[in-house]
Amino acid sequence: MRAIQRDERLVMNDPGNIQVRVNGKEREVRSGLSVHELVESFDLNPLLIVVELNREILNRDQFKDVEISDGDAVELVHFVGGG
Amino acid sequence: MEPLRIADQEFESRLFVGTGKYADNDTMMEALRASGTAMVTVSVRRVDLDRTQSEGILFHLDPDEFFLLPNTAGCYTAEDAIRYARLARAAGFNEWLKLEVIGDEATLVPDTQATLEAAQTLVDEGFKVMAYTNDDLITALRLEDVGCVAVMPLASPIGSGLGIVNPYFIREIKRRCEVPIIVDAGVGTASDACVAMEQGVDGVLMNTAIAAAEDPVAMAHAMRLATQAGRLAYVAGRMEAREIAVPSSPTRGMLD
């Protein structure tokens, strides 16, 4: 939650906000937020992550055009160490 | 040593190394370099949005230095493995995949039926699938039939360090399949890697044996030499083993 609270685009308890599930955790974000803005709100480099929105993988060139909707499930994934 | 060709790629090393379980990223990078590996495995996981864990591995690992082989570790169904595979490809590095569908939590042995099912779908989608499987000949042949670019039978369970428990079937899989055979999982120390390569397989993949060694960098170096030694010994063609002594020195010309 640290990243969200720091970001002025994501105002908590605003009636214009929507509920989304990001990486399995419920979060409140501003209505009309783009995927790109969501990714940036967590200080993530869009080039190093992959976004799945409601089980559909988004191309990176869609990040700025796709808006998050109320009830969406977003997964932000990347590569970690593994065998 | 002759390079290893898998599909359209050539690899200078026959040792493939996983990137999990290292104490820290500097040790991992030093170990990867000491191993001489050309291809390393990585896993797809959620970003930790609270940053309590370390950041993604690509902050440390340069995809230009090591060919990335994403895995589907942790997946227990074909559907999950396919989902993780697609996410891995969307990262934008390559279409290669270490397919792994686990069937049992205690032994982490693969669910071969689900592996075959996922392999079929992913090959059809254009993935270059290197399939982790049991030391089972029929499954290996079927994985080859569906178009996997390599078949990777286990030496023994993942992380067990027990070495090759069934060398006969590893040899048989190698003898019967045309695609490269990589022994994956179960290597514990250098002699295990060497014995694996002496069976005639094309390569060996390991993670824990290096990462969990007391000195991972030194063990990585040992694994590099053992993999090379095993390959060279196989190519050289070993003498026939026999349960009788035969003198190495001339029996004639002895003094009275």
PDB file of N, CA and C in Angstrom, chain B residues 80-144:
ATOM      1  N   ASP B  80      -2.611 -24.357 -15.888  1.00  0.00           N
ATOM      2  CA  ASP B  80      -1.722 -23.403 -15.200  1.00  0.00           C
ATOM      3  C   ASP B  80      -0.397 -23.260 -15.941  1.00  0.00           C
ATOM      4  N   ALA B  81       0.164 -24.388 -16.364  1.00  0.00           N
ATOM      5  CA  ALA B  81       1.460 -24.339 -17.049  1.00  0.00           C
ATOM      6  C   ALA B  81       1.352 -23.518 -18.337  1.00  0.00           C
ATOM      7  N   ILE B  82       0.252 -23.682 -19.047  1.00  0.00           N
ATOM      8  CA  ILE B  82       0.041 -22.930 -20.287  1.00  0.00           C
ATOM      9  C   ILE B  82      -0.079 -21.428 -19.978  1.00  0.00           C
ATOM     10  N   ARG B  83      -0.784 -21.104 -18.893  1.00  0.00           N
ATOM     11  CA  ARG B  83      -0.917 -19.694 -18.494  1.00  0.00           C
ATOM     12  C   ARG B  83       0.453 -19.077 -18.182  1.00  0.00           C
ATOM     13  N   TYR B  84       1.257 -19.803 -17.392  1.00  0.00           N
ATOM     14  CA  TYR B  84       2.587 -19.284 -17.032  1.00  0.00           C
ATOM     15  C   TYR B  84       3.488 -19.179 -18.264  1.00  0.00           C
ATOM     16  N   ALA B  85       3.349 -20.141 -19.176  1.00  0.00           N
ATOM     17  CA  ALA B  85       4.159 -20.119 -20.397  1.00  0.00           C
ATOM     18  C   ALA B  85       3.855 -18.874 -21.226  1.00  0.00           C
ATOM     19  N   ARG B  86       2.589 -18.568 -21.357  1.00  0.00           N
ATOM     20  CA  ARG B  86       2.193 -17.393 -22.148  1.00  0.00           C
ATOM     21  C   ARG B  86       2.690 -16.105 -21.493  1.00  0.00           C
ATOM     22  N   LEU B  87       2.614 -16.056 -20.164  1.00  0.00           N
ATOM     23  CA  LEU B  87       3.126 -14.876 -19.458  1.00  0.00           C
ATOM     24  C   LEU B  87       4.632 -14.740 -19.693  1.00  0.00           C
ATOM     25  N   ALA B  88       5.328 -15.871 -19.656  1.00  0.00           N
ATOM     26  CA  ALA B  88       6.788 -15.846 -19.846  1.00  0.00           C
ATOM     27  C   ALA B  88       7.140 -15.342 -21.240  1.00  0.00           C
ATOM     28  N   ARG B  89       6.398 -15.809 -22.226  1.00  0.00           N
ATOM     29  CA  ARG B  89       6.692 -15.364 -23.598  1.00  0.00           C
ATOM     30  C   ARG B  89       6.386 -13.881 -23.774  1.00  0.00           C
ATOM     31  N   ALA B  90       5.337 -13.410 -23.078  1.00  0.00           N
ATOM     32  CA  ALA B  90       4.959 -12.000 -23.196  1.00  0.00           C
ATOM     33  C   ALA B  90       6.035 -11.071 -22.625  1.00  0.00           C
ATOM     34  N   ALA B  91       6.943 -11.622 -21.813  1.00  0.00           N
ATOM     35  CA  ALA B  91       8.046 -10.796 -21.308  1.00  0.00           C
ATOM     36  C   ALA B  91       8.921 -10.330 -22.461  1.00  0.00           C
ATOM     37  N   GLY B  92       8.869 -11.043 -23.575  1.00  0.00           N
ATOM     38  CA  GLY B  92       9.479 -10.530 -24.799  1.00  0.00           C
ATOM     39  C   GLY B  92      10.901 -10.955 -25.091  1.00  0.00           C
ATOM     40  N   PHE B  93      11.410 -12.008 -24.441  1.00  0.00           N
ATOM     41  CA  PHE B  93      12.794 -12.407 -24.711  1.00  0.00           C
ATOM     42  C   PHE B  93      12.884 -13.505 -25.758  1.00  0.00           C
ATOM     43  N   ASN B  94      12.129 -14.569 -25.575  1.00  0.00           N
ATOM     44  CA  ASN B  94      12.150 -15.647 -26.561  1.00  0.00           C
ATOM     45  C   ASN B  94      10.906 -16.505 -26.367  1.00  0.00           C
ATOM     46  N   GLU B  95      10.784 -17.533 -27.208  1.00  0.00           N
ATOM     47  CA  GLU B  95       9.607 -18.399 -27.140  1.00  0.00           C
ATOM     48  C   GLU B  95       9.981 -19.769 -26.563  1.00  0.00           C
ATOM     49  N   TRP B  96      11.126 -19.806 -25.859  1.00  0.00           N
ATOM     50  CA  TRP B  96      11.573 -21.069 -25.272  1.00  0.00           C
ATOM     51  C   TRP B  96      10.922 -21.272 -23.909  1.00  0.00           C
ATOM     52  N   LEU B  97      10.805 -22.542 -23.536  1.00  0.00           N
ATOM     53  CA  LEU B  97      10.127 -22.840 -22.283  1.00  0.00           C
ATOM     54  C   LEU B  97      10.622 -24.155 -21.701  1.00  0.00           C
ATOM     55  N   LYS B  98      10.897 -24.134 -20.404  1.00  0.00           N
ATOM     56  CA  LYS B  98      11.072 -25.399 -19.700  1.00  0.00           C
ATOM     57  C   LYS B  98       9.708 -25.743 -19.122  1.00  0.00           C
ATOM     58  N   LEU B  99       9.042 -26.703 -19.753  1.00  0.00           N
ATOM     59  CA  LEU B  99       7.708 -27.098 -19.311  1.00  0.00           C
ATOM     60  C   LEU B  99       7.819 -28.075 -18.154  1.00  0.00           C
ATOM     61  N   GLU B 100       7.091 -27.759 -17.112  1.00  0.00           N
ATOM     62  CA  GLU B 100       7.146 -28.553 -15.883  1.00  0.00           C
ATOM     63  C   GLU B 100       5.737 -28.572 -15.325  1.00  0.00           C
ATOM     64  N   VAL B 101       5.114 -29.734 -15.282  1.00  0.00           N
ATOM     65  CA  VAL B 101       3.807 -29.877 -14.630  1.00  0.00           C
ATOM     66  C   VAL B 101       3.970 -30.944 -13.554  1.00  0.00           C
ATOM     67  N   ILE B 102       3.883 -30.511 -12.320  1.00  0.00           N
ATOM     68  CA  ILE B 102       4.149 -31.401 -11.192  1.00  0.00           C
ATOM     69  C   ILE B 102       2.886 -32.196 -10.846  1.00  0.00           C
ATOM     70  N   GLY B 103       3.089 -33.456 -10.463  1.00  0.00           N
ATOM     71  CA  GLY B 103       1.944 -34.308 -10.161  1.00  0.00           C
ATOM     72  C   GLY B 103       1.820 -34.699  -8.705  1.00  0.00           C
ATOM     73  N   ASP B 104       2.868 -34.435  -7.932  1.00  0.00           N
ATOM     74  CA  ASP B 104       2.857 -34.911  -6.543  1.00  0.00           C
ATOM     75  C   ASP B 104       3.729 -33.994  -5.687  1.00  0.00           C
ATOM     76  N   GLU B 105       3.130 -33.490  -4.614  1.00  0.00           N
ATOM     77  CA  GLU B 105       3.847 -32.519  -3.791  1.00  0.00           C
ATOM     78  C   GLU B 105       5.028 -33.123  -3.044  1.00  0.00           C
ATOM     79  N   ALA B 106       4.916 -34.372  -2.646  1.00  0.00           N
ATOM     80  CA  ALA B 106       5.970 -34.974  -1.825  1.00  0.00           C
ATOM     81  C   ALA B 106       7.234 -35.243  -2.640  1.00  0.00           C
ATOM     82  N   THR B 107       7.073 -35.755  -3.850  1.00  0.00           N
ATOM     83  CA  THR B 107       8.238 -36.136  -4.659  1.00  0.00           C
ATOM     84  C   THR B 107       8.507 -35.149  -5.785  1.00  0.00           C
ATOM     85  N   LEU B 108       7.573 -34.248  -6.041  1.00  0.00           N
ATOM     86  CA  LEU B 108       7.657 -33.295  -7.158  1.00  0.00           C
ATOM     87  C   LEU B 108       7.866 -33.988  -8.496  1.00  0.00           C
ATOM     88  N   VAL B 109       7.458 -35.260  -8.586  1.00  0.00           N
ATOM     89  CA  VAL B 109       7.576 -35.934  -9.882  1.00  0.00           C
ATOM     90  C   VAL B 109       6.506 -35.364 -10.818  1.00  0.00           C
ATOM     91  N   PRO B 110       6.822 -35.354 -12.114  1.00  0.00           N
ATOM     92  CA  PRO B 110       5.898 -34.736 -13.056  1.00  0.00           C
ATOM     93  C   PRO B 110       4.618 -35.534 -13.278  1.00  0.00           C
ATOM     94  N   ASP B 111       3.550 -34.817 -13.598  1.00  0.00           N
ATOM     95  CA  ASP B 111       2.314 -35.425 -14.086  1.00  0.00           C
ATOM     96  C   ASP B 111       2.514 -35.553 -15.593  1.00  0.00           C
ATOM     97  N   THR B 112       2.861 -36.758 -16.036  1.00  0.00           N
ATOM     98  CA  THR B 112       3.278 -36.910 -17.428  1.00  0.00           C
ATOM     99  C   THR B 112       2.118 -36.694 -18.401  1.00  0.00           C
ATOM    100  N   GLN B 113       0.925 -37.087 -17.988  1.00  0.00           N
ATOM    101  CA  GLN B 113      -0.242 -36.892 -18.876  1.00  0.00           C
ATOM    102  C   GLN B 113      -0.518 -35.404 -19.072  1.00  0.00           C
ATOM    103  N   ALA B 114      -0.497 -34.651 -17.969  1.00  0.00           N
ATOM    104  CA  ALA B 114      -0.718 -33.205 -18.066  1.00  0.00           C
ATOM    105  C   ALA B 114       0.430 -32.523 -18.808  1.00  0.00           C
ATOM    106  N   THR B 115       1.641 -33.051 -18.632  1.00  0.00           N
ATOM    107  CA  THR B 115       2.799 -32.492 -19.333  1.00  0.00           C
ATOM    108  C   THR B 115       2.628 -32.650 -20.844  1.00  0.00           C
ATOM    109  N   LEU B 116       2.202 -33.839 -21.257  1.00  0.00           N
ATOM    110  CA  LEU B 116       1.977 -34.100 -22.686  1.00  0.00           C
ATOM    111  C   LEU B 116       0.889 -33.192 -23.256  1.00  0.00           C
ATOM    112  N   GLU B 117      -0.167 -33.042 -22.477  1.00  0.00           N
ATOM    113  CA  GLU B 117      -1.289 -32.201 -22.913  1.00  0.00           C
ATOM    114  C   GLU B 117      -0.836 -30.744 -23.094  1.00  0.00           C
ATOM    115  N   ALA B 118      -0.101 -30.233 -22.098  1.00  0.00           N
ATOM    116  CA  ALA B 118       0.390 -28.846 -22.172  1.00  0.00           C
ATOM    117  C   ALA B 118       1.402 -28.703 -23.306  1.00  0.00           C
ATOM    118  N   ALA B 119       2.262 -29.715 -23.466  1.00  0.00           N
ATOM    119  CA  ALA B 119       3.287 -29.656 -24.517  1.00  0.00           C
ATOM    120  C   ALA B 119       2.636 -29.533 -25.890  1.00  0.00           C
ATOM    121  N   GLN B 120       1.599 -30.323 -26.103  1.00  0.00           N
ATOM    122  CA  GLN B 120       0.900 -30.285 -27.396  1.00  0.00           C
ATOM    123  C   GLN B 120       0.382 -28.878 -27.692  1.00  0.00           C
ATOM    124  N   THR B 121      -0.319 -28.295 -26.722  1.00  0.00           N
ATOM    125  CA  THR B 121      -0.878 -26.950 -26.905  1.00  0.00           C
ATOM    126  C   THR B 121       0.224 -25.921 -27.159  1.00  0.00           C
ATOM    127  N   LEU B 122       1.280 -25.993 -26.358  1.00  0.00           N
ATOM    128  CA  LEU B 122       2.320 -24.964 -26.443  1.00  0.00           C
ATOM    129  C   LEU B 122       3.139 -25.092 -27.724  1.00  0.00           C
ATOM    130  N   VAL B 123       3.397 -26.315 -28.161  1.00  0.00           N
ATOM    131  CA  VAL B 123       4.093 -26.507 -29.444  1.00  0.00           C
ATOM    132  C   VAL B 123       3.235 -25.913 -30.568  1.00  0.00           C
ATOM    133  N   ASP B 124       1.927 -26.172 -30.508  1.00  0.00           N
ATOM    134  CA  ASP B 124       1.020 -25.621 -31.522  1.00  0.00           C
ATOM    135  C   ASP B 124       1.029 -24.088 -31.511  1.00  0.00           C
ATOM    136  N   GLU B 125       1.272 -23.499 -30.346  1.00  0.00           N
ATOM    137  CA  GLU B 125       1.320 -22.036 -30.241  1.00  0.00           C
ATOM    138  C   GLU B 125       2.693 -21.467 -30.592  1.00  0.00           C
ATOM    139  N   GLY B 126       3.614 -22.327 -30.999  1.00  0.00           N
ATOM    140  CA  GLY B 126       4.911 -21.845 -31.450  1.00  0.00           C
ATOM    141  C   GLY B 126       6.001 -21.812 -30.398  1.00  0.00           C
ATOM    142  N   PHE B 127       5.715 -22.361 -29.225  1.00  0.00           N
ATOM    143  CA  PHE B 127       6.759 -22.416 -28.194  1.00  0.00           C
ATOM    144  C   PHE B 127       7.809 -23.459 -28.554  1.00  0.00           C
ATOM    145  N   LYS B 128       9.048 -23.197 -28.140  1.00  0.00           N
ATOM    146  CA  LYS B 128      10.092 -24.219 -28.195  1.00  0.00           C
ATOM    147  C   LYS B 128      10.122 -24.861 -26.812  1.00  0.00           C
ATOM    148  N   VAL B 129       9.544 -26.040 -26.739  1.00  0.00           N
ATOM    149  CA  VAL B 129       9.307 -26.669 -25.441  1.00  0.00           C
ATOM    150  C   VAL B 129      10.411 -27.670 -25.103  1.00  0.00           C
ATOM    151  N   MET B 130      11.062 -27.435 -23.962  1.00  0.00           N
ATOM    152  CA  MET B 130      11.965 -28.413 -23.378  1.00  0.00           C
ATOM    153  C   MET B 130      11.199 -28.992 -22.186  1.00  0.00           C
ATOM    154  N   ALA B 131      10.853 -30.275 -22.279  1.00  0.00           N
ATOM    155  CA  ALA B 131       9.899 -30.828 -21.322  1.00  0.00           C
ATOM    156  C   ALA B 131      10.581 -31.624 -20.217  1.00  0.00           C
ATOM    157  N   TYR B 132      10.341 -31.199 -18.996  1.00  0.00           N
ATOM    158  CA  TYR B 132      10.781 -31.944 -17.812  1.00  0.00           C
ATOM    159  C   TYR B 132       9.871 -33.158 -17.657  1.00  0.00           C
ATOM    160  N   THR B 133      10.462 -34.322 -17.497  1.00  0.00           N
ATOM    161  CA  THR B 133       9.641 -35.528 -17.411  1.00  0.00           C
ATOM    162  C   THR B 133      10.294 -36.574 -16.514  1.00  0.00           C
ATOM    163  N   ASN B 134       9.549 -37.637 -16.303  1.00  0.00           N
ATOM    164  CA  ASN B 134      10.035 -38.786 -15.570  1.00  0.00           C
ATOM    165  C   ASN B 134      11.086 -39.534 -16.377  1.00  0.00           C
ATOM    166  N   ASP B 135      11.759 -40.487 -15.757  1.00  0.00           N
ATOM    167  CA  ASP B 135      12.699 -41.310 -16.522  1.00  0.00           C
ATOM    168  C   ASP B 135      11.925 -42.454 -17.191  1.00  0.00           C
ATOM    169  N   ASP B 136      10.878 -42.059 -17.903  1.00  0.00           N
ATOM    170  CA  ASP B 136       9.971 -43.022 -18.532  1.00  0.00           C
ATOM    171  C   ASP B 136      10.096 -42.924 -20.045  1.00  0.00           C
ATOM    172  N   LEU B 137      10.448 -44.040 -20.659  1.00  0.00           N
ATOM    173  CA  LEU B 137      10.732 -44.064 -22.099  1.00  0.00           C
ATOM    174  C   LEU B 137       9.531 -43.656 -22.942  1.00  0.00           C
ATOM    175  N   ILE B 138       8.365 -44.197 -22.619  1.00  0.00           N
ATOM    176  CA  ILE B 138       7.193 -43.948 -23.466  1.00  0.00           C
ATOM    177  C   ILE B 138       6.802 -42.471 -23.444  1.00  0.00           C
ATOM    178  N   THR B 139       6.824 -41.870 -22.248  1.00  0.00           N
ATOM    179  CA  THR B 139       6.509 -40.435 -22.165  1.00  0.00           C
ATOM    180  C   THR B 139       7.530 -39.620 -22.958  1.00  0.00           C
ATOM    181  N   ALA B 140       8.797 -39.996 -22.847  1.00  0.00           N
ATOM    182  CA  ALA B 140       9.842 -39.271 -23.578  1.00  0.00           C
ATOM    183  C   ALA B 140       9.573 -39.339 -25.092  1.00  0.00           C
ATOM    184  N   LEU B 141       9.227 -40.532 -25.575  1.00  0.00           N
ATOM    185  CA  LEU B 141       8.944 -40.682 -27.012  1.00  0.00           C
ATOM    186  C   LEU B 141       7.724 -39.858 -27.420  1.00  0.00           C
ATOM    187  N   ARG B 142       6.718 -39.830 -26.559  1.00  0.00           N
ATOM    188  CA  ARG B 142       5.510 -39.065 -26.894  1.00  0.00           C
ATOM    189  C   ARG B 142       5.777 -37.571 -26.870  1.00  0.00           C
ATOM    190  N   LEU B 143       6.615 -37.125 -25.940  1.00  0.00           N
ATOM    191  CA  LEU B 143       6.959 -35.691 -25.898  1.00  0.00           C
ATOM    192  C   LEU B 143       7.704 -35.297 -27.174  1.00  0.00           C
ATOM    193  N   GLU B 144       8.564 -36.205 -27.629  1.00  0.00           N
ATOM    194  CA  GLU B 144       9.248 -35.953 -28.899  1.00  0.00           C
ATOM    195  C   GLU B 144       8.231 -35.907 -30.042  1.00  0.00           C
TER     196      GLU B 144
END
